[in-house]
Coordinates of C-alpha atoms in Angstrom, one line a residue:
M151 CA 25.3 6.1 -99.4
R152 CA 28.6 6.5 -101.1
T153 CA 30.3 3.2 -102.4
R154 CA 34.0 3.2 -101.6
L155 CA 36.5 0.7 -103.0
T156 CA 39.3 -0.7 -100.9
F157 CA 42.5 -2.2 -102.4
A158 CA 45.2 -4.3 -101.1
W159 CA 48.0 -6.4 -102.7
A160 CA 50.5 -9.1 -102.1
E161 CA 53.3 -10.9 -104.0
R162 CA 55.3 -14.0 -103.4
E163 CA 58.1 -15.6 -105.4
L164 CA 57.4 -19.0 -106.7
P165 CA 59.5 -22.0 -105.3
S166 CA 62.7 -22.6 -107.1
G167 CA 62.3 -24.8 -110.1
I168 CA 65.9 -25.7 -111.0
G169 CA 66.2 -29.4 -111.5
T170 CA 62.6 -29.7 -112.5
D171 CA 61.3 -30.0 -116.0
L172 CA 60.2 -26.8 -117.9
T173 CA 57.2 -26.9 -120.1
G174 CA 56.0 -25.3 -123.3
F175 CA 58.1 -26.8 -126.0
L176 CA 58.6 -30.3 -127.2
S177 CA 62.1 -29.5 -128.4
R178 CA 63.5 -28.2 -125.0
D179 CA 66.1 -30.1 -123.2
N180 CA 65.2 -30.9 -119.6
P181 CA 65.7 -30.6 -116.7
C182 CA 65.9 -26.8 -115.9
V183 CA 69.6 -25.9 -115.1
G184 CA 69.2 -22.1 -114.3
Q185 CA 67.1 -19.1 -113.8
R186 CA 67.2 -16.1 -115.9
D187 CA 64.7 -14.2 -113.9
S188 CA 62.2 -14.8 -111.0
L189 CA 58.6 -16.1 -111.3
S190 CA 56.0 -14.8 -109.0
A191 CA 52.4 -15.2 -107.8
R192 CA 50.7 -11.8 -107.4
A193 CA 47.3 -11.1 -105.7
M194 CA 45.1 -8.0 -105.7
Y195 CA 42.2 -7.8 -103.2
I196 CA 39.5 -5.2 -104.0
N197 CA 36.2 -4.7 -102.2
D198 CA 33.2 -2.3 -102.7
G199 CA 31.7 -2.9 -99.4
R200 CA 29.3 -5.7 -100.6
T201 CA 31.5 -7.7 -103.0
G202 CA 35.1 -8.8 -102.4
L203 CA 37.2 -10.0 -105.2
V204 CA 40.7 -11.6 -105.2
W205 CA 42.5 -11.7 -108.4
V206 CA 45.6 -13.8 -108.7
N207 CA 48.0 -14.1 -111.5
V208 CA 51.0 -16.5 -111.7
D209 CA 54.0 -16.7 -113.9
I210 CA 53.3 -20.2 -115.3
L211 CA 52.1 -21.8 -118.5
G212 CA 48.8 -22.8 -117.0
L213 CA 47.1 -24.0 -113.8
G214 CA 45.0 -27.2 -114.0
Q215 CA 41.4 -27.0 -112.9
A216 CA 41.8 -29.5 -110.1
L217 CA 44.6 -27.4 -108.5
V218 CA 42.6 -24.1 -108.9
E219 CA 39.5 -25.8 -107.3
R220 CA 41.6 -26.9 -104.4
I221 CA 43.0 -23.4 -103.9
R222 CA 39.5 -21.8 -104.3
T223 CA 38.0 -24.1 -101.7
V224 CA 40.7 -23.4 -99.1
A225 CA 40.6 -19.6 -99.8
S226 CA 36.8 -19.4 -99.7
E227 CA 36.5 -21.4 -96.3
R228 CA 39.4 -19.4 -94.8
H229 CA 38.3 -15.9 -95.7
K230 CA 34.5 -16.5 -95.8
M231 CA 34.0 -15.4 -99.4
P232 CA 32.1 -17.2 -102.0
P233 CA 34.2 -19.4 -104.5
R234 CA 33.4 -17.1 -107.4
S235 CA 35.2 -14.3 -105.6
F236 CA 38.6 -15.8 -106.6
A237 CA 40.0 -15.6 -110.1
I238 CA 43.3 -17.4 -110.7
T239 CA 45.1 -16.7 -114.0
A240 CA 48.4 -17.5 -115.6
T241 CA 50.7 -15.4 -117.8
H242 CA 51.3 -18.4 -119.9
T243 CA 55.1 -18.1 -120.0
H244 CA 56.7 -21.0 -121.8
S245 CA 59.8 -20.9 -119.5
A246 CA 58.3 -22.2 -116.3
P247 CA 58.3 -25.6 -114.5
A248 CA 55.7 -28.1 -115.7
S249 CA 52.4 -27.6 -113.8
L250 CA 50.0 -29.7 -115.9
F251 CA 50.2 -32.5 -118.4
L252 CA 51.5 -31.8 -121.9
A253 CA 52.7 -34.9 -123.7
N254 CA 56.5 -35.2 -123.7
C255 CA 56.8 -31.4 -122.8
G256 CA 58.2 -31.9 -119.3
I257 CA 57.3 -34.2 -116.5
V258 CA 55.2 -32.5 -113.7
D259 CA 57.0 -32.6 -110.3
R260 CA 54.3 -33.2 -107.8
D261 CA 56.3 -31.9 -104.9
W262 CA 56.9 -28.6 -106.8
N263 CA 53.3 -28.3 -107.7
R264 CA 52.3 -28.8 -104.0
E265 CA 54.7 -26.0 -103.2
L266 CA 53.1 -23.8 -106.0
E267 CA 49.7 -24.5 -104.5
D268 CA 50.9 -23.5 -101.0
T269 CA 52.4 -20.3 -102.4
I270 CA 49.3 -19.2 -104.2
I271 CA 47.1 -19.9 -101.1
G272 CA 49.7 -18.0 -99.1
V273 CA 49.7 -14.9 -101.4
I274 CA 45.8 -14.9 -101.3
D275 CA 46.1 -14.8 -97.5
D276 CA 48.6 -12.0 -97.6
A277 CA 46.4 -9.8 -99.9
V278 CA 43.2 -10.3 -97.9
Q279 CA 44.9 -9.5 -94.7
A280 CA 47.0 -6.7 -96.0
R281 CA 46.6 -3.0 -95.1
K282 CA 43.7 -1.6 -97.3
K283 CA 43.8 1.7 -99.2
R284 CA 40.7 3.6 -100.4
V285 CA 40.9 3.8 -104.2
Y286 CA 39.1 4.5 -107.4
L287 CA 39.7 2.7 -110.6
R288 CA 40.5 4.1 -114.1
F289 CA 40.6 2.2 -117.4
A290 CA 42.6 3.3 -120.3
Q291 CA 43.9 1.9 -123.6
T292 CA 46.5 2.7 -126.0
D293 CA 47.8 1.2 -129.3
A294 CA 51.2 -0.6 -129.0
P295 CA 52.0 -1.9 -132.4
G296 CA 55.1 -3.4 -133.8
Y297 CA 55.5 -6.3 -131.3
T298 CA 53.3 -9.0 -132.5
Y299 CA 51.9 -10.9 -135.6
N300 CA 49.1 -13.4 -136.3
R301 CA 50.9 -16.7 -136.8
R302 CA 47.9 -18.2 -138.6
T303 CA 47.6 -15.5 -141.3
H304 CA 51.1 -14.0 -141.6
T305 CA 54.8 -15.1 -141.4
P306 CA 56.9 -13.2 -138.9
D307 CA 58.2 -11.0 -141.8
G308 CA 54.6 -10.0 -142.7
K309 CA 53.9 -12.2 -145.7
P310 CA 50.2 -13.5 -145.8
L311 CA 49.7 -17.2 -145.5
R312 CA 46.2 -17.2 -146.8
D313 CA 43.8 -15.1 -148.7
D314 CA 41.3 -14.1 -146.0
T315 CA 43.6 -11.8 -144.0
G316 CA 41.2 -9.0 -143.4
Q317 CA 40.8 -9.3 -139.7
A318 CA 43.0 -6.6 -138.1
L319 CA 45.5 -7.5 -135.5
D320 CA 44.6 -6.2 -132.1
T321 CA 47.7 -4.4 -130.7
R322 CA 45.8 -2.6 -127.9
L323 CA 47.5 -2.4 -124.4
S324 CA 44.9 -1.8 -121.7
V325 CA 45.6 -0.8 -118.1
I326 CA 43.3 -0.8 -115.0
T327 CA 44.9 1.7 -112.5
A328 CA 43.9 2.1 -108.9
H329 CA 44.3 5.6 -107.6
E330 CA 44.4 6.5 -103.9
T331 CA 41.2 8.5 -103.2
R332 CA 42.8 11.2 -101.1
D333 CA 45.5 12.4 -103.6
S334 CA 44.7 10.5 -106.8
E335 CA 48.2 8.9 -106.8
P336 CA 48.4 5.6 -108.6
V337 CA 48.9 2.7 -106.1
G338 CA 48.5 -0.3 -108.3
A339 CA 47.8 -1.5 -111.8
I340 CA 46.7 -4.4 -114.0
V341 CA 48.2 -4.4 -117.6
H342 CA 46.5 -6.5 -120.4
Y343 CA 48.0 -7.4 -123.7
A344 CA 47.6 -10.4 -126.0
C345 CA 50.7 -12.3 -127.1
H346 CA 52.3 -15.7 -126.5
P347 CA 55.3 -15.5 -124.2
V348 CA 57.6 -17.8 -126.2
F349 CA 60.9 -16.0 -126.6
Y350 CA 63.1 -18.6 -124.8
R351 CA 63.5 -22.3 -125.6
D352 CA 66.5 -23.0 -123.5
S353 CA 66.7 -24.7 -120.1
Q354 CA 66.4 -21.6 -117.9
I355 CA 63.4 -20.3 -116.0
S356 CA 62.0 -17.0 -117.1
A357 CA 58.8 -15.0 -116.9
D358 CA 59.5 -13.9 -120.6
Y359 CA 58.4 -10.5 -121.9
P360 CA 55.6 -10.1 -119.1
G361 CA 58.4 -10.2 -116.6
V362 CA 60.3 -7.5 -118.4
L363 CA 57.2 -5.4 -118.6
I364 CA 56.6 -5.7 -114.9
E365 CA 60.2 -4.9 -114.2
G366 CA 60.1 -1.9 -116.4
V367 CA 56.9 -0.5 -114.6
K368 CA 58.4 -1.1 -111.2
A369 CA 61.8 0.6 -112.3
D370 CA 59.8 3.8 -113.0
L371 CA 57.0 3.7 -110.3
G372 CA 59.0 2.1 -107.5
S373 CA 60.1 -1.5 -106.7
D374 CA 57.0 -2.0 -104.3
F375 CA 54.5 -0.6 -106.8
P376 CA 51.9 -3.3 -107.3
V377 CA 51.4 -4.4 -111.0
M378 CA 50.3 -7.6 -112.6
F379 CA 50.0 -8.8 -116.2
L380 CA 46.9 -10.4 -117.7
Q381 CA 47.1 -12.5 -120.9
G382 CA 44.7 -11.7 -123.5
A383 CA 43.2 -13.8 -126.4
D384 CA 46.7 -14.9 -127.7
A385 CA 46.1 -18.3 -129.2
D386 CA 47.0 -17.1 -132.7
I387 CA 49.4 -14.3 -131.7
N388 CA 53.2 -14.6 -131.5
P389 CA 55.9 -11.9 -130.7
L390 CA 58.0 -10.4 -133.5
R391 CA 61.7 -11.2 -133.4
P392 CA 63.6 -8.4 -135.2
T393 CA 67.1 -10.1 -134.3
D394 CA 68.4 -13.4 -133.5
D395 CA 69.0 -12.4 -129.8
D396 CA 66.2 -13.8 -127.7
E397 CA 67.3 -11.7 -124.8
A398 CA 67.3 -8.6 -126.8
D399 CA 64.0 -9.2 -128.4
A400 CA 62.2 -10.0 -125.1
R401 CA 63.6 -6.9 -123.6
R402 CA 62.7 -4.7 -126.6
M403 CA 59.1 -5.9 -126.3
G404 CA 58.7 -6.0 -122.6
S405 CA 60.3 -2.6 -122.1
G406 CA 58.3 -1.1 -124.9
L407 CA 55.0 -2.3 -123.5
A408 CA 56.1 -1.0 -120.1
T409 CA 56.7 2.4 -121.6
H410 CA 53.1 2.5 -122.9
A411 CA 51.8 1.2 -119.5
I412 CA 53.6 3.7 -117.5
E413 CA 52.2 6.5 -119.6
L414 CA 48.5 5.3 -119.0
I415 CA 49.3 4.7 -115.3
R416 CA 50.8 8.2 -114.7
D417 CA 48.3 10.2 -116.7
G418 CA 45.3 10.4 -114.5
E419 CA 43.4 12.1 -117.2
K420 CA 43.5 9.4 -119.8
G421 CA 40.8 6.9 -120.1
T422 CA 37.6 6.4 -117.9
R423 CA 37.0 6.5 -114.3
L424 CA 35.0 3.4 -113.5
T425 CA 31.9 3.3 -111.3
P426 CA 32.9 1.9 -107.9
K427 CA 30.9 -1.3 -108.1
L428 CA 32.1 -4.9 -108.4
N429 CA 30.5 -8.2 -109.4
T430 CA 31.7 -11.5 -110.5
R431 CA 30.1 -14.8 -111.7
L432 CA 31.7 -18.2 -112.3
R433 CA 30.1 -21.0 -114.4
M434 CA 31.2 -24.4 -115.8
T435 CA 30.2 -25.1 -119.3
T436 CA 30.8 -28.3 -121.4
L437 CA 32.8 -28.2 -124.7
T438 CA 32.2 -31.1 -127.0
W439 CA 34.8 -32.8 -129.3
V440 CA 34.8 -32.8 -133.1
R441 CA 34.2 -36.5 -132.9
D442 CA 35.1 -39.6 -130.9
P443 CA 38.0 -41.3 -132.7
E444 CA 37.9 -45.0 -133.2
V445 CA 40.4 -47.3 -131.4
Q446 CA 42.0 -48.5 -134.6
E447 CA 42.8 -44.8 -135.3
I448 CA 44.7 -44.4 -132.1
E449 CA 46.5 -47.8 -131.6
P450 CA 49.1 -47.3 -134.5
H451 CA 50.8 -44.5 -132.4
L452 CA 51.6 -46.9 -129.6
L453 CA 55.2 -47.9 -129.1
D454 CA 56.8 -50.9 -127.6
A455 CA 59.7 -50.5 -125.2
A456 CA 62.3 -50.9 -127.9
D457 CA 60.8 -48.5 -130.2
W458 CA 60.5 -45.9 -127.5
T459 CA 64.2 -45.6 -127.0
R460 CA 64.8 -45.1 -130.7
A461 CA 61.8 -42.8 -131.4
E462 CA 61.8 -39.2 -132.1
K463 CA 60.3 -36.8 -129.3
V464 CA 57.1 -36.2 -131.4
D465 CA 56.5 -40.0 -131.8
Q466 CA 56.9 -40.4 -128.1
A467 CA 54.4 -37.6 -127.5
L468 CA 52.0 -39.4 -129.8
H469 CA 52.4 -42.6 -127.9
M470 CA 51.6 -40.8 -124.6
W471 CA 48.5 -39.2 -126.3
A472 CA 47.4 -42.7 -127.6
K473 CA 47.8 -44.2 -124.0
R474 CA 45.8 -41.4 -122.5
A475 CA 43.0 -41.5 -125.3
L476 CA 42.6 -45.2 -125.0
A477 CA 42.3 -45.0 -121.3
A478 CA 39.7 -42.1 -121.7
K479 CA 37.6 -44.4 -124.0
T480 CA 38.0 -47.5 -121.7
R481 CA 37.1 -45.5 -118.5
G482 CA 34.5 -43.0 -119.9
W483 CA 36.5 -39.9 -119.3
W484 CA 35.4 -36.8 -121.1
F485 CA 32.6 -39.0 -122.8
S486 CA 30.5 -36.0 -123.9
G487 CA 33.2 -33.3 -123.7
L488 CA 35.2 -31.4 -121.2
R489 CA 33.8 -29.1 -118.5
V490 CA 35.6 -25.8 -118.5
P491 CA 35.3 -22.6 -116.3
V492 CA 34.1 -19.3 -117.5
Q493 CA 34.3 -16.3 -115.3
V494 CA 33.1 -12.9 -115.9
T495 CA 33.9 -9.9 -113.6
C496 CA 32.6 -6.4 -113.8
F497 CA 34.6 -3.5 -112.5
G498 CA 31.9 -0.9 -112.9
E499 CA 31.3 -0.5 -116.7
L500 CA 34.4 -2.7 -117.6
I501 CA 33.7 -6.3 -118.4
V502 CA 36.6 -8.8 -117.8
A503 CA 35.7 -12.1 -119.5
G504 CA 37.9 -15.1 -118.9
A505 CA 37.8 -18.8 -119.8
G506 CA 40.1 -21.7 -119.0
V507 CA 41.3 -22.2 -122.6
E508 CA 43.6 -20.5 -125.2
L509 CA 41.4 -18.0 -126.8
F510 CA 41.7 -16.5 -130.4
G511 CA 41.6 -12.9 -131.3
E512 CA 38.3 -13.4 -133.3
T513 CA 36.7 -14.6 -130.1
A514 CA 37.7 -11.4 -128.3
R515 CA 36.3 -9.3 -131.1
C516 CA 33.0 -11.1 -131.1
I517 CA 32.7 -10.7 -127.3
E518 CA 33.5 -7.0 -127.7
E519 CA 31.0 -6.4 -130.4
A520 CA 28.2 -8.2 -128.5
H521 CA 28.6 -6.0 -125.5
S522 CA 29.4 -2.7 -127.0
P523 CA 29.5 0.2 -126.0
R524 CA 30.9 -1.3 -122.6
P525 CA 34.7 -1.9 -122.7
V526 CA 35.7 -5.5 -122.6
L527 CA 38.8 -7.4 -121.8
T528 CA 39.2 -11.0 -122.8
I529 CA 41.4 -13.1 -120.6
G530 CA 42.9 -16.6 -121.5
Y531 CA 44.2 -19.2 -119.0
A532 CA 41.6 -18.3 -116.4
N533 CA 41.1 -21.0 -113.7
D534 CA 42.4 -23.7 -116.1
L535 CA 44.2 -24.4 -119.3
A536 CA 42.2 -26.9 -121.3
G537 CA 43.9 -26.2 -124.7
Y538 CA 43.1 -24.3 -127.8
L539 CA 39.5 -23.2 -128.5
P540 CA 39.3 -22.3 -132.3
P541 CA 36.3 -20.3 -133.7
A542 CA 34.4 -22.2 -136.4
S543 CA 35.9 -20.0 -139.1
E544 CA 39.4 -21.4 -138.4
F545 CA 38.5 -25.1 -139.0
E546 CA 38.8 -24.9 -142.9
H547 CA 42.4 -23.7 -142.5
G548 CA 43.5 -26.5 -140.2
G549 CA 47.0 -26.1 -138.7
Y550 CA 48.6 -27.0 -135.4
E551 CA 46.0 -25.3 -133.1
I552 CA 43.3 -27.5 -134.7
D553 CA 45.0 -30.6 -136.0
T554 CA 47.7 -31.4 -133.5
A555 CA 47.6 -29.4 -130.3
Y556 CA 44.9 -31.4 -128.6
K557 CA 47.1 -34.5 -128.7
Y558 CA 49.7 -32.7 -126.4
Y559 CA 46.9 -32.0 -123.9
G560 CA 45.9 -35.6 -124.1
Y561 CA 42.4 -35.2 -125.4
P562 CA 40.7 -37.5 -127.8
E563 CA 40.1 -34.7 -130.4
C564 CA 39.9 -31.0 -131.0
F565 CA 37.0 -29.1 -129.6
S566 CA 34.1 -29.0 -132.0
P567 CA 33.5 -25.9 -134.2
D568 CA 30.6 -24.8 -132.0
A569 CA 32.5 -25.1 -128.7
E570 CA 33.8 -21.5 -129.1
E571 CA 30.3 -20.2 -129.5
T572 CA 29.3 -22.1 -126.3
V573 CA 31.8 -20.1 -124.4
R574 CA 30.6 -16.8 -125.9
Q575 CA 27.0 -17.8 -125.1
T576 CA 27.9 -18.6 -121.5
I577 CA 29.6 -15.0 -121.2
D578 CA 26.3 -13.6 -122.7
S579 CA 24.2 -15.6 -120.3
I580 CA 26.3 -14.4 -117.2
L581 CA 26.0 -10.8 -118.3
S582 CA 22.2 -11.1 -118.7
V583 CA 22.0 -11.3 -114.9
G584 CA 20.7 -8.1 -113.5
T585 CA 23.5 -7.5 -111.2
M586 CA 26.1 -7.7 -114.0
A587 CA 24.5 -4.9 -116.0
A588 CA 26.3 -1.7 -116.6
P589 CA 25.8 0.3 -113.4
K590 CA 24.1 3.5 -113.0
H591 CA 26.4 6.2 -111.6
I592 CA 27.1 5.8 -107.9
G593 CA 28.2 8.8 -106.0

């Protein structure tokens, strides 16, 4: 019996965020006063006759685990599919309305978040119910250098910040293209690249360079051509800024990446045709903290009412962290660590491994090496955004991602040095399940 893939697509614009607080930067002035470009939720539905998968991607900084679980529960019940059949990811744009807690980086508007939730559920409904096309999938990669740098090892102008700079910067752009079976025409694509979308710090909404990339692909292949962007292991990767013009630099990067993506989408000979078999698994794993800070270490960051009005934004953020950390200790929150989702999806031979954290390039390299020769895409911001997950090798270097960022997320401490290995071991364990093995050829 021949296995056939069917493919469907849907897209909805996110609710207007003008008047809400944007997130991503402590230094930003809020509330939002305008919109540079639109934000969207995009959903791909694909089925191999046995397994159905809905992949959703949203132009947002991140989606909290509780919100994702509510969406997954509703969608699972409504469409009679197991919860693991739904993967919900974010592009991580830093110019979107606040959708989760980040200390003093924008107040979450609960009404807007409810509309966001409804929009995501709606786009899932649209995709599952849309007209299906019979397709095959093709995976291709190309090198797209000149747009990024590792902010932990180099300055933007290329000067090394430390001695151990031997790890190569991953500048690969990857594309999964759906081709209609009857004529091999491309009918949809997923583009994967790793870089923080952080061009804009003003008070306007923007999808940042991923939005420009999608706009560029649609300009070439048609305004209705389905395309989504998946964010890679970008925790230590920032975009290059050749000029002082944010708009020009974002357009240079997004348009340049779009050109690479279009070449891969249009050239049906490049890359590998994937075996038409799908499988996906979702597990929760607990990440422990470096340590449990003492109350006397936290309390000095508290401000009284008079101090608050005079305090700098960073001191206000530390006050918010202290309040949250003390409440956590009192009420037993996160006592042994934090449970985060890890999801692995196999598109035939291709492994797509995602976790609800900000992953580093080193983590992606380790996952690839562990499962070679199968191709691997590593996805951050999948089903949650629980903060940075540094590899053990990064702790000796300290820095924002290790020493400071956890406070903005409101956690008592940074994840421990072995937490990153826990995620990799969870991925390994999922892939050890027989149904997740590389498939034999299916006719």
